[in-house]
Amino acid sequence: MKPLFDLGVLPIRHRTSKGFKPHVSLVFNAGKRLTFAVDTTNSRSQQPDAYLITHAHSDHHGKSAMMSENAVCSKETAQALEILYGKKYAGRTFSIGDSIDIAGVSVRTYPTHHTIGSCAFSWENEVGTKIMVTGDVKDSKDLPKCDCLVTEANYGDPDDPKCHFEDDLDVFRESLGSKDIAFGAYSFGKAQRAVKLIRDSGYDGAVGMDPVSTALTRGLMQDAGQLVDLEADSGIKITTPDKVTKLKAKNKFILTGRKDFKFPTINISDHMDVNGLIGMTKQCAPSAVITYHPGGNRPLKLATHLRKTGIYAKALLEINTILEL
Ligand SMILES: [Zn+2]
């Protein structure tokens, strides 16, 4: 832990009576001792100075963190959380690209192009360490250099063929040439990515969607075009992967990198593959990396790989400072 000690960053794992959570909080000094919780659930026992919510996917736990006044997320993420969970967002919001003051610390925000509203947070502690927390990342082009990178590792295993991929954009465009199409895409993130690709292709007809996907797409996209319900007449329909199987449509595709679906799949991902993650690390040039998300062993695989290339890296499960909740 020496480099993290020298950098003045103390990462903490969370444990309850049920075991470890895939959660990290960062403790640092900036005039006073502060704790920023990263994509964690709302703790009833110990309130951090901030709940940083990188985006509104459920495995980043905004559903409970949104109930705290200490929650901080982009305007779009707050809007998506309210649509997804039917609750009022209680925290603070910002426009991505803005700097915000959190407990006296100036925190900068950067787009990560993963979902609408997804962003990375970056700030300095009192020894001048620039800490950056990424959340999930599709494109790291806007991320700056930092000293301590806290990154996702969704596709972080260099030895797993599933962690090497590129988007099948040509196959997706080709699929739009057929009539009566239905795409299976998760309501938040993938569905909006699909609508954007469909509109960019020049299709300006109606797109049929289920109610949650419609609310998110209408609420979060300015140029979604005409959206209708799934029963209405439309050349293209989008709904969740489980519902698309029951839809009446001649040509069905699931937009995913996974290979365990019965229907044809098209690889359109909201993530970078492992080469993207390694490239982001090179670009941000940190002295220390913490891989914190998701659960499972991919954060460890990425940290192990980074260590082989001479970078100091720790996966969340190698961190032995523990917060008992
Ligand atoms: Zn996500």
Coordinates of C-alpha atoms and ligand atoms in Angstrom, one line a residue:
M1 CA 0.0 0.0 0.0
K2 CA 3.0 2.3 0.1
P3 CA 2.4 4.2 -3.1
L4 CA -1.2 4.9 -2.0
F5 CA 0.1 5.9 1.5
D6 CA 2.5 8.3 -0.2
L7 CA -0.2 9.7 -2.4
G8 CA -2.4 10.3 0.6
V9 CA -5.3 8.0 -0.6
L10 CA -6.8 5.4 1.6
P11 CA -9.2 3.1 -0.3
I12 CA -11.7 1.3 1.9
R13 CA -13.8 -1.8 1.2
H14 CA -17.3 -2.2 2.6
R15 CA -18.5 -5.3 4.6
T16 CA -21.9 -6.1 6.1
S17 CA -23.0 -9.2 8.1
K18 CA -23.6 -10.8 4.6
G19 CA -20.0 -10.3 3.5
F20 CA -18.1 -7.9 1.3
K21 CA -19.8 -5.5 -1.0
P22 CA -18.3 -4.6 -4.4
H23 CA -17.9 -1.0 -3.0
V24 CA -15.1 1.4 -2.4
S25 CA -14.8 4.6 -0.4
L26 CA -11.8 6.9 -0.6
V27 CA -10.5 8.7 2.5
F28 CA -8.1 11.6 2.0
N29 CA -7.1 14.9 3.6
A30 CA -8.0 18.2 2.0
G31 CA -7.8 20.7 4.9
K32 CA -9.7 18.1 6.9
R33 CA -10.2 14.4 6.6
L34 CA -12.9 13.5 4.0
T35 CA -14.6 10.4 2.7
F36 CA -16.0 10.1 -0.8
A37 CA -18.0 7.0 -1.4
V38 CA -17.9 5.8 -5.1
D39 CA -21.0 4.1 -6.6
T40 CA -22.0 2.6 -3.2
T41 CA -25.3 2.0 -1.6
N42 CA -26.6 4.5 1.0
S43 CA -25.2 3.6 4.3
R44 CA -27.5 3.9 7.3
S45 CA -24.6 3.9 9.8
Q46 CA -21.8 6.1 8.5
Q47 CA -22.5 8.9 6.1
P48 CA -19.6 9.9 3.8
D49 CA -19.0 13.5 2.8
A50 CA -20.3 12.6 -0.7
Y51 CA -21.9 9.7 -2.6
L52 CA -20.4 10.1 -6.1
I53 CA -22.8 8.4 -8.5
T54 CA -21.0 8.0 -11.9
H55 CA -24.1 6.9 -13.8
A56 CA -27.6 5.4 -13.4
H57 CA -27.0 1.7 -14.0
S58 CA -28.3 -0.4 -11.1
D59 CA -24.9 -2.0 -10.3
H60 CA -23.6 1.5 -9.4
H61 CA -26.3 1.7 -6.7
G62 CA -27.8 5.1 -7.4
K63 CA -31.2 3.6 -6.4
S64 CA -30.3 4.0 -2.7
A65 CA -27.6 6.6 -2.9
M66 CA -30.0 9.0 -4.6
M67 CA -32.0 9.2 -1.4
S68 CA -29.1 11.0 0.4
E69 CA -28.5 14.8 0.4
N70 CA -24.8 13.9 0.0
A71 CA -25.4 12.4 -3.4
V72 CA -23.7 14.0 -6.3
C73 CA -24.3 13.2 -10.0
S74 CA -24.9 14.8 -13.4
K75 CA -28.3 16.3 -14.2
E76 CA -29.0 13.5 -16.7
T77 CA -28.1 10.8 -14.2
A78 CA -30.4 12.3 -11.6
Q79 CA -33.2 12.4 -14.3
A80 CA -32.5 8.8 -15.3
L81 CA -32.6 7.6 -11.6
E82 CA -35.9 9.3 -11.1
I83 CA -37.4 7.6 -14.2
L84 CA -35.9 4.2 -13.3
Y85 CA -36.9 4.2 -9.6
G86 CA -39.8 6.5 -9.4
K87 CA -38.3 8.4 -6.5
K88 CA -37.2 12.0 -6.0
Y89 CA -33.4 12.5 -6.3
A90 CA -32.3 14.2 -3.0
G91 CA -28.7 15.2 -3.8
R92 CA -26.9 17.8 -5.9
T93 CA -26.5 17.9 -9.7
F94 CA -24.1 19.5 -12.2
S95 CA -23.5 19.7 -15.9
I96 CA -20.8 17.4 -17.1
G97 CA -17.6 19.4 -17.7
D98 CA -18.4 21.7 -14.7
S99 CA -16.3 21.8 -11.5
I100 CA -18.3 21.5 -8.3
D101 CA -17.4 22.3 -4.7
I102 CA -17.9 19.2 -2.5
A103 CA -17.0 19.8 1.2
G104 CA -14.6 22.5 0.2
V105 CA -12.9 20.4 -2.5
S106 CA -13.1 21.5 -6.2
V107 CA -14.2 18.4 -8.1
R108 CA -14.0 18.3 -11.9
T109 CA -16.2 16.2 -14.1
Y110 CA -15.6 14.5 -17.5
P111 CA -17.8 12.6 -19.9
T112 CA -17.1 8.8 -20.2
H113 CA -19.6 8.2 -23.1
H114 CA -20.9 5.0 -21.4
T115 CA -24.6 6.1 -20.9
I116 CA -26.2 9.5 -21.2
G117 CA -25.1 11.4 -18.1
S118 CA -22.1 9.1 -17.2
C119 CA -19.1 10.9 -15.9
A120 CA -15.7 10.6 -14.2
F121 CA -14.8 12.7 -11.1
S122 CA -11.4 14.2 -10.4
W123 CA -10.0 16.2 -7.5
E124 CA -6.7 16.9 -5.6
N125 CA -5.9 16.1 -2.0
E126 CA -3.7 18.3 0.2
V127 CA -0.5 16.6 -0.9
G128 CA -1.3 17.5 -4.5
T129 CA -2.4 14.0 -5.6
K130 CA -4.9 14.1 -8.5
I131 CA -7.4 11.3 -7.8
M132 CA -9.8 10.3 -10.6
V133 CA -12.7 7.9 -10.4
T134 CA -14.0 6.7 -13.8
G135 CA -17.2 4.7 -13.3
D136 CA -17.9 2.7 -16.5
V137 CA -16.2 4.0 -19.6
K138 CA -17.0 3.6 -23.3
D139 CA -14.4 6.2 -24.6
S140 CA -11.6 7.6 -22.5
K141 CA -10.7 10.4 -24.9
D142 CA -11.8 13.2 -22.6
L143 CA -10.1 11.9 -19.4
P144 CA -7.1 13.8 -18.2
K145 CA -3.8 12.7 -16.6
C146 CA -4.0 11.8 -12.9
D147 CA -1.9 10.3 -10.1
C148 CA -4.3 7.8 -8.6
L149 CA -6.8 6.2 -11.1
V150 CA -9.8 4.4 -9.6
T151 CA -11.2 2.5 -12.6
E152 CA -13.8 -0.1 -13.7
A153 CA -12.7 -3.4 -15.1
N154 CA -15.9 -4.8 -16.7
Y155 CA -13.9 -6.3 -19.5
G156 CA -10.5 -6.3 -17.7
D157 CA -9.2 -9.9 -18.3
P158 CA -6.6 -9.9 -21.0
D159 CA -6.7 -13.7 -21.2
D160 CA -10.5 -13.9 -21.8
P161 CA -11.5 -13.8 -25.4
K162 CA -14.8 -12.2 -24.3
C163 CA -12.8 -9.1 -23.1
H164 CA -11.6 -8.4 -26.7
F165 CA -14.1 -6.9 -29.0
E166 CA -15.1 -4.1 -31.3
D167 CA -18.6 -2.7 -32.0
D168 CA -20.2 -4.3 -35.1
L169 CA -21.3 -1.0 -36.5
D170 CA -21.3 -2.2 -40.1
V171 CA -23.4 -5.3 -39.2
F172 CA -25.8 -3.0 -37.3
R173 CA -26.2 -0.7 -40.3
E174 CA -26.7 -3.7 -42.6
S175 CA -29.5 -5.0 -40.3
L176 CA -31.3 -1.7 -40.8
G177 CA -31.6 -2.6 -44.5
S178 CA -34.2 -5.3 -43.7
K179 CA -37.9 -4.7 -42.9
D180 CA -39.8 -5.4 -39.7
I181 CA -36.8 -5.3 -37.3
A182 CA -36.8 -5.6 -33.5
F183 CA -33.7 -5.0 -31.4
G184 CA -33.2 -6.3 -27.8
A185 CA -31.4 -3.6 -25.9
Y186 CA -31.4 -2.7 -22.2
S187 CA -33.7 0.3 -21.4
F188 CA -31.0 2.6 -20.1
G189 CA -27.9 3.1 -22.1
K190 CA -28.1 0.5 -24.9
A191 CA -31.6 1.6 -26.1
Q192 CA -30.5 5.3 -26.4
R193 CA -27.3 4.2 -28.2
A194 CA -29.4 2.2 -30.6
V195 CA -31.8 5.1 -31.3
K196 CA -28.8 7.4 -32.0
L197 CA -27.3 4.9 -34.4
I198 CA -30.7 4.4 -36.1
R199 CA -31.1 8.2 -36.6
D200 CA -27.5 8.7 -37.7
S201 CA -28.2 6.1 -40.4
G202 CA -30.8 8.4 -41.9
Y203 CA -33.9 6.5 -40.7
D204 CA -36.5 9.1 -39.7
G205 CA -39.6 6.9 -39.3
A206 CA -41.3 5.8 -36.1
V207 CA -39.4 3.7 -33.6
G208 CA -41.5 1.5 -31.3
M209 CA -40.4 1.2 -27.7
D210 CA -41.7 -0.1 -24.3
P211 CA -42.8 2.5 -21.8
V212 CA -39.6 2.6 -19.6
S213 CA -37.3 2.8 -22.7
T214 CA -39.5 5.5 -24.2
A215 CA -39.5 7.6 -20.9
L216 CA -35.7 7.4 -20.7
T217 CA -35.1 8.1 -24.4
R218 CA -37.6 11.0 -24.5
G219 CA -36.3 12.4 -21.2
L220 CA -32.6 12.2 -22.0
M221 CA -32.3 12.6 -25.8
Q222 CA -33.0 15.8 -27.6
D223 CA -33.2 14.3 -31.1
A224 CA -34.8 10.9 -30.6
G225 CA -37.4 11.5 -33.3
Q226 CA -40.8 9.9 -33.3
L227 CA -41.2 7.2 -30.7
V228 CA -44.4 5.1 -30.5
D229 CA -45.5 2.2 -28.4
L230 CA -44.6 -1.4 -29.3
E231 CA -48.2 -2.1 -30.6
A232 CA -48.1 0.8 -33.0
D233 CA -47.0 0.4 -36.7
S234 CA -43.3 1.0 -36.9
G235 CA -40.5 -0.4 -39.0
I236 CA -38.1 -0.7 -36.1
K237 CA -38.8 -1.7 -32.5
I238 CA -36.6 -1.7 -29.5
T239 CA -37.3 -3.4 -26.1
T240 CA -35.4 -5.3 -23.5
P241 CA -33.6 -8.6 -24.4
D242 CA -36.2 -10.7 -22.5
K243 CA -39.2 -8.9 -24.1
V244 CA -37.9 -8.9 -27.6
T245 CA -38.1 -12.7 -27.7
K246 CA -41.9 -12.5 -27.4
L247 CA -42.3 -9.6 -29.9
K248 CA -43.8 -10.2 -33.4
A249 CA -41.1 -9.2 -35.8
K250 CA -39.5 -10.8 -38.8
N251 CA -35.9 -9.9 -37.9
K252 CA -34.8 -9.9 -34.3
F253 CA -31.3 -9.1 -33.0
I254 CA -30.0 -8.6 -29.5
L255 CA -27.5 -5.8 -29.1
T256 CA -24.9 -7.4 -26.9
G257 CA -21.4 -8.8 -26.8
R258 CA -22.7 -11.9 -25.0
K259 CA -23.0 -15.1 -26.9
D260 CA -25.6 -16.9 -24.8
F261 CA -28.8 -15.7 -26.5
K262 CA -30.9 -17.8 -28.9
F263 CA -31.4 -14.9 -31.3
P264 CA -28.7 -13.4 -33.5
T265 CA -26.6 -10.9 -31.7
I266 CA -24.9 -7.7 -32.8
N267 CA -22.0 -6.5 -30.7
I268 CA -22.9 -3.0 -29.7
S269 CA -21.3 -2.4 -26.3
D270 CA -21.5 0.4 -23.8
H271 CA -18.0 -0.5 -22.7
M272 CA -14.4 -0.5 -23.8
D273 CA -12.7 -3.8 -24.1
V274 CA -9.5 -4.7 -22.2
N275 CA -7.3 -3.0 -24.7
G276 CA -9.3 0.2 -24.2
L277 CA -8.9 -0.1 -20.4
I278 CA -5.2 -0.6 -20.7
G279 CA -5.0 2.3 -23.2
M280 CA -6.9 4.5 -20.8
T281 CA -4.4 3.7 -18.0
K282 CA -1.5 4.6 -20.3
Q283 CA -3.2 7.8 -21.3
C284 CA -4.0 8.9 -17.7
A285 CA -0.5 7.9 -16.6
P286 CA -1.2 7.4 -12.9
S287 CA 1.4 6.3 -10.3
A288 CA -1.3 4.0 -8.7
V289 CA -4.4 2.2 -10.0
I290 CA -7.3 0.8 -8.0
T291 CA -9.7 -1.5 -10.0
Y292 CA -13.0 -1.3 -8.1
H293 CA -15.8 -2.6 -10.4
P294 CA -17.6 -4.9 -11.1
G295 CA -17.7 -7.9 -8.6
G296 CA -16.0 -11.1 -9.8
N297 CA -12.4 -11.6 -10.7
R298 CA -11.9 -9.2 -13.6
P299 CA -10.7 -6.3 -11.5
L300 CA -8.0 -8.6 -10.1
K301 CA -7.1 -9.8 -13.6
L302 CA -6.7 -6.2 -14.8
A303 CA -4.7 -5.2 -11.7
T304 CA -2.4 -8.2 -12.1
H305 CA -1.9 -7.4 -15.8
L306 CA -1.0 -3.7 -15.0
R307 CA 1.5 -4.8 -12.3
K308 CA 3.2 -7.0 -14.9
T309 CA 3.7 -3.8 -17.0
G310 CA 5.3 -2.0 -14.1
I311 CA 2.3 0.0 -12.8
Y312 CA 1.3 -0.1 -9.2
A313 CA -2.2 -1.6 -9.1
K314 CA -4.6 -3.0 -6.5
A315 CA -7.9 -4.7 -7.1
L316 CA -10.7 -3.9 -4.6
L317 CA -10.4 -7.5 -3.1
E318 CA -6.7 -6.9 -2.4
I319 CA -7.5 -3.9 -0.2
N320 CA -7.5 -4.8 3.5
T321 CA -8.9 -1.6 5.0
I322 CA -12.5 -2.5 5.8
L323 CA -15.5 -0.4 6.7
E324 CA -17.9 -2.5 8.8
L325 CA -21.5 -1.5 8.1
Ligands
ZN1 ZN -22.8 1.0 -16.4

